[in-house]
Amino acid sequence: MGKEKQQRKLTFKEAVEATPDVASGYQEGKNAFGKYADKIIVPDPDKIDGSLDIDETTLKLYPDDNRWDYALCYDREVFYIEVHSAITSEVSKMVKKLQWLKIWLATKAPEINKLTTKKQPFYWVQSSKCDIPKHMPQYKTVVQNKILPMPVWDYSIICKKKK
C-alpha cells in the first residue's frame, strides 16, 4: 500500500495548478519574488522547481486577511518565505500570517502542502535590518514560532546541518 501511495508526487507546478486559489500563480525559478529575488540564495539554481506569490495571488479572495508572501520549491521540497519588516511591532502580524498560511495549506492547498519540506518550512526574511531585541517578549514569540528573522534565505545554511 505504501508504494501505491507514493507512485507519483505532483510537481510543484502541477500542485499549484491543482489549487484553485492560486492556479495561475506558478512562476519559473525565483520570479515570484520580484524585487526580493536576491534575498533567496541556493547552491544550484537548476534545482529551483518554481515559486509562487501567495500574497498577490490570493489578495482578491482574502483581502482582509494577513496573507503569507511566498512559496519556493527547491529540490522538490516547498519552503514558505515571508519578506517583511523585522521589528518588534510586526511580530504579532507575522504570527497571524503564519497561522493563516498553515490553515490555508491544510484547507485550500493540500497538494502544495504535500510537497512541504520535512525540514523547517517557514521563514521570515527581513526586508531591511532586524530590530527585535532579545530581552523583549516578541523575541520569545518569534523563537517559539520558529520564525526568527534572517537577512536572506540561504538554502546551504538552512538545510545543511553543520555539526
mmCIF file of C-alpha atoms in Angstrom:
data_model
loop_
_atom_site.group_PDB
_atom_site.id
_atom_site.type_symbol
_atom_site.label_atom_id
_atom_site.label_comp_id
_atom_site.label_asym_id
_atom_site.label_seq_id
_atom_site.Cartn_x
_atom_site.Cartn_y
_atom_site.Cartn_z
ATOM 1 C CA MET A 1 0.000 0.000 0.000
ATOM 2 C CA GLY A 2 2.849 2.390 0.754
ATOM 3 C CA LYS A 3 4.233 2.025 -2.766
ATOM 4 C CA GLU A 4 0.833 2.761 -4.335
ATOM 5 C CA LYS A 5 0.541 5.900 -2.252
ATOM 6 C CA GLN A 6 3.989 7.118 -3.317
ATOM 7 C CA GLN A 7 3.674 6.237 -7.008
ATOM 8 C CA ARG A 8 3.972 9.789 -8.211
ATOM 9 C CA LYS A 9 4.047 13.066 -6.378
ATOM 10 C CA LEU A 10 2.832 16.074 -8.285
ATOM 11 C CA THR A 11 5.455 18.546 -9.372
ATOM 12 C CA PHE A 12 5.278 21.966 -7.730
ATOM 13 C CA LYS A 13 3.805 23.443 -10.902
ATOM 14 C CA GLU A 14 1.125 20.725 -11.014
ATOM 15 C CA ALA A 15 0.354 21.231 -7.307
ATOM 16 C CA VAL A 16 -0.068 24.975 -7.815
ATOM 17 C CA GLU A 17 -2.271 24.421 -10.875
ATOM 18 C CA ALA A 18 -4.363 21.919 -8.844
ATOM 19 C CA THR A 19 -5.003 24.594 -6.187
ATOM 20 C CA PRO A 20 -7.927 26.799 -7.284
ATOM 21 C CA ASP A 21 -6.901 29.760 -5.068
ATOM 22 C CA VAL A 22 -3.548 30.086 -6.865
ATOM 23 C CA ALA A 23 -3.933 28.000 -10.049
ATOM 24 C CA SER A 24 -2.484 30.711 -12.302
ATOM 25 C CA GLY A 25 0.258 31.813 -9.904
ATOM 26 C CA TYR A 26 3.124 29.447 -10.717
ATOM 27 C CA GLN A 27 6.361 31.217 -11.695
ATOM 28 C CA GLU A 28 9.608 29.804 -13.088
ATOM 29 C CA GLY A 29 12.640 29.994 -10.829
ATOM 30 C CA LYS A 30 12.564 32.791 -8.242
ATOM 31 C CA ASN A 31 10.406 35.037 -10.446
ATOM 32 C CA ALA A 32 7.530 35.229 -7.937
ATOM 33 C CA PHE A 33 9.865 37.049 -5.533
ATOM 34 C CA GLY A 34 10.261 40.019 -7.897
ATOM 35 C CA LYS A 35 12.459 42.679 -6.281
ATOM 36 C CA TYR A 36 13.223 40.278 -3.402
ATOM 37 C CA ALA A 37 14.704 37.537 -5.605
ATOM 38 C CA ASP A 38 18.208 38.468 -4.438
ATOM 39 C CA LYS A 39 17.177 37.510 -0.890
ATOM 40 C CA ILE A 40 16.940 33.863 -1.999
ATOM 41 C CA ILE A 41 20.277 32.046 -2.240
ATOM 42 C CA VAL A 42 20.613 28.462 -3.449
ATOM 43 C CA PRO A 43 23.684 26.387 -4.308
ATOM 44 C CA ASP A 44 22.189 25.116 -7.578
ATOM 45 C CA PRO A 45 19.655 27.386 -9.343
ATOM 46 C CA ASP A 46 18.718 24.492 -11.658
ATOM 47 C CA LYS A 47 17.115 22.790 -8.639
ATOM 48 C CA ILE A 48 14.565 25.584 -8.196
ATOM 49 C CA ASP A 49 11.290 23.974 -9.224
ATOM 50 C CA GLY A 50 9.426 27.279 -9.229
ATOM 51 C CA SER A 51 7.902 29.860 -6.945
ATOM 52 C CA LEU A 52 4.533 31.317 -6.033
ATOM 53 C CA ASP A 53 3.485 34.741 -4.761
ATOM 54 C CA ILE A 54 0.760 33.528 -2.404
ATOM 55 C CA ASP A 55 0.015 37.039 -1.125
ATOM 56 C CA GLU A 56 -0.603 38.625 -4.521
ATOM 57 C CA THR A 57 -2.402 35.612 -5.991
ATOM 58 C CA THR A 58 -4.857 35.328 -3.084
ATOM 59 C CA LEU A 59 -5.365 39.074 -2.493
ATOM 60 C CA LYS A 60 -8.827 39.227 -4.099
ATOM 61 C CA LEU A 61 -10.005 36.079 -2.282
ATOM 62 C CA TYR A 62 -8.790 37.132 1.168
ATOM 63 C CA PRO A 63 -8.379 40.932 1.042
ATOM 64 C CA ASP A 64 -8.628 41.474 4.799
ATOM 65 C CA ASP A 65 -6.507 38.506 5.911
ATOM 66 C CA ASN A 66 -2.871 38.537 6.942
ATOM 67 C CA ARG A 67 -1.630 36.519 3.969
ATOM 68 C CA TRP A 68 1.815 34.898 3.727
ATOM 69 C CA ASP A 69 4.084 36.082 0.911
ATOM 70 C CA TYR A 70 5.809 33.283 -0.989
ATOM 71 C CA ALA A 71 6.352 29.601 -1.607
ATOM 72 C CA LEU A 72 9.593 28.340 -3.148
ATOM 73 C CA CYS A 73 10.153 24.819 -4.361
ATOM 74 C CA TYR A 74 13.788 23.798 -4.227
ATOM 75 C CA ASP A 75 14.974 20.249 -4.909
ATOM 76 C CA ARG A 76 11.361 19.010 -4.821
ATOM 77 C CA GLU A 77 10.639 20.491 -1.372
ATOM 78 C CA VAL A 78 8.475 23.542 -0.690
ATOM 79 C CA PHE A 79 9.571 26.279 1.711
ATOM 80 C CA TYR A 80 7.454 29.280 2.725
ATOM 81 C CA ILE A 81 9.152 32.663 2.912
ATOM 82 C CA GLU A 82 7.788 35.973 4.151
ATOM 83 C CA VAL A 83 9.803 39.093 3.336
ATOM 84 C CA HIS A 84 8.723 41.617 5.935
ATOM 85 C CA SER A 85 9.926 44.362 8.274
ATOM 86 C CA ALA A 86 11.659 42.679 11.205
ATOM 87 C CA ILE A 87 10.691 44.991 14.020
ATOM 88 C CA THR A 88 9.073 44.347 17.374
ATOM 89 C CA SER A 89 5.738 45.901 16.390
ATOM 90 C CA GLU A 90 5.366 43.485 13.435
ATOM 91 C CA VAL A 91 5.759 40.228 15.385
ATOM 92 C CA SER A 92 2.047 39.736 16.119
ATOM 93 C CA LYS A 93 1.252 40.338 12.422
ATOM 94 C CA MET A 94 3.839 37.733 11.420
ATOM 95 C CA VAL A 95 2.322 35.186 13.788
ATOM 96 C CA LYS A 96 -1.098 35.873 12.228
ATOM 97 C CA LYS A 97 0.403 35.407 8.753
ATOM 98 C CA LEU A 98 1.932 32.088 9.819
ATOM 99 C CA GLN A 99 -1.377 30.898 11.288
ATOM 100 C CA TRP A 100 -3.179 31.939 8.111
ATOM 101 C CA LEU A 101 -0.663 30.047 5.965
ATOM 102 C CA LYS A 102 -0.937 26.829 7.983
ATOM 103 C CA ILE A 103 -4.738 26.886 7.793
ATOM 104 C CA TRP A 104 -4.686 27.786 4.086
ATOM 105 C CA LEU A 105 -2.283 24.946 3.272
ATOM 106 C CA ALA A 106 -4.383 22.427 5.192
ATOM 107 C CA THR A 107 -7.770 23.519 3.842
ATOM 108 C CA LYS A 108 -7.228 25.198 0.457
ATOM 109 C CA ALA A 109 -3.849 23.967 -0.801
ATOM 110 C CA PRO A 110 -3.483 20.285 0.120
ATOM 111 C CA GLU A 111 -1.456 19.408 -2.996
ATOM 112 C CA ILE A 112 1.081 22.133 -2.263
ATOM 113 C CA ASN A 113 1.057 21.124 1.401
ATOM 114 C CA LYS A 114 2.054 17.556 0.458
ATOM 115 C CA LEU A 115 5.292 18.958 -1.005
ATOM 116 C CA THR A 116 6.168 20.942 2.134
ATOM 117 C CA THR A 117 9.672 20.168 3.357
ATOM 118 C CA LYS A 118 10.074 17.959 6.404
ATOM 119 C CA LYS A 119 12.808 20.384 7.470
ATOM 120 C CA GLN A 120 11.861 23.756 8.935
ATOM 121 C CA PRO A 121 9.366 25.061 6.317
ATOM 122 C CA PHE A 122 8.570 28.638 7.437
ATOM 123 C CA TYR A 123 10.967 31.580 7.183
ATOM 124 C CA TRP A 124 10.841 35.279 7.940
ATOM 125 C CA VAL A 125 13.328 37.174 5.797
ATOM 126 C CA GLN A 126 13.815 40.718 6.972
ATOM 127 C CA SER A 127 13.177 43.384 4.342
ATOM 128 C CA SER A 128 15.833 45.587 5.976
ATOM 129 C CA LYS A 129 17.632 45.437 9.306
ATOM 130 C CA CYS A 130 16.288 43.446 12.245
ATOM 131 C CA ASP A 131 15.206 45.246 15.405
ATOM 132 C CA ILE A 132 13.658 42.694 17.761
ATOM 133 C CA PRO A 133 15.778 42.897 20.917
ATOM 134 C CA LYS A 134 16.386 39.593 22.711
ATOM 135 C CA HIS A 135 15.067 40.980 26.005
ATOM 136 C CA MET A 136 11.635 41.784 24.515
ATOM 137 C CA PRO A 137 8.706 39.338 24.791
ATOM 138 C CA GLN A 138 8.287 39.491 20.998
ATOM 139 C CA TYR A 139 11.695 37.843 20.603
ATOM 140 C CA LYS A 140 10.467 34.853 22.610
ATOM 141 C CA THR A 141 7.363 34.754 20.393
ATOM 142 C CA VAL A 142 9.359 34.523 17.154
ATOM 143 C CA VAL A 143 11.601 31.837 18.637
ATOM 144 C CA GLN A 144 8.575 29.822 19.823
ATOM 145 C CA ASN A 145 7.006 30.099 16.366
ATOM 146 C CA LYS A 146 10.320 29.173 14.693
ATOM 147 C CA ILE A 147 10.339 32.299 12.526
ATOM 148 C CA LEU A 148 13.370 34.180 13.793
ATOM 149 C CA PRO A 149 14.089 36.812 11.106
ATOM 150 C CA MET A 150 17.116 36.364 8.866
ATOM 151 C CA PRO A 151 18.736 38.735 6.347
ATOM 152 C CA VAL A 152 18.491 36.243 3.436
ATOM 153 C CA TRP A 153 17.122 32.754 2.852
ATOM 154 C CA ASP A 154 20.214 30.676 2.139
ATOM 155 C CA TYR A 155 19.486 27.006 1.472
ATOM 156 C CA SER A 156 23.075 25.978 2.186
ATOM 157 C CA ILE A 157 22.955 27.424 5.688
ATOM 158 C CA ILE A 158 19.366 26.476 6.493
ATOM 159 C CA CYS A 159 19.216 22.939 5.232
ATOM 160 C CA LYS A 160 22.693 21.539 5.635
ATOM 161 C CA LYS A 161 23.298 20.616 9.239
ATOM 162 C CA LYS A 162 26.864 21.546 10.059
ATOM 163 C CA LYS A 163 27.757 19.685 13.216
#
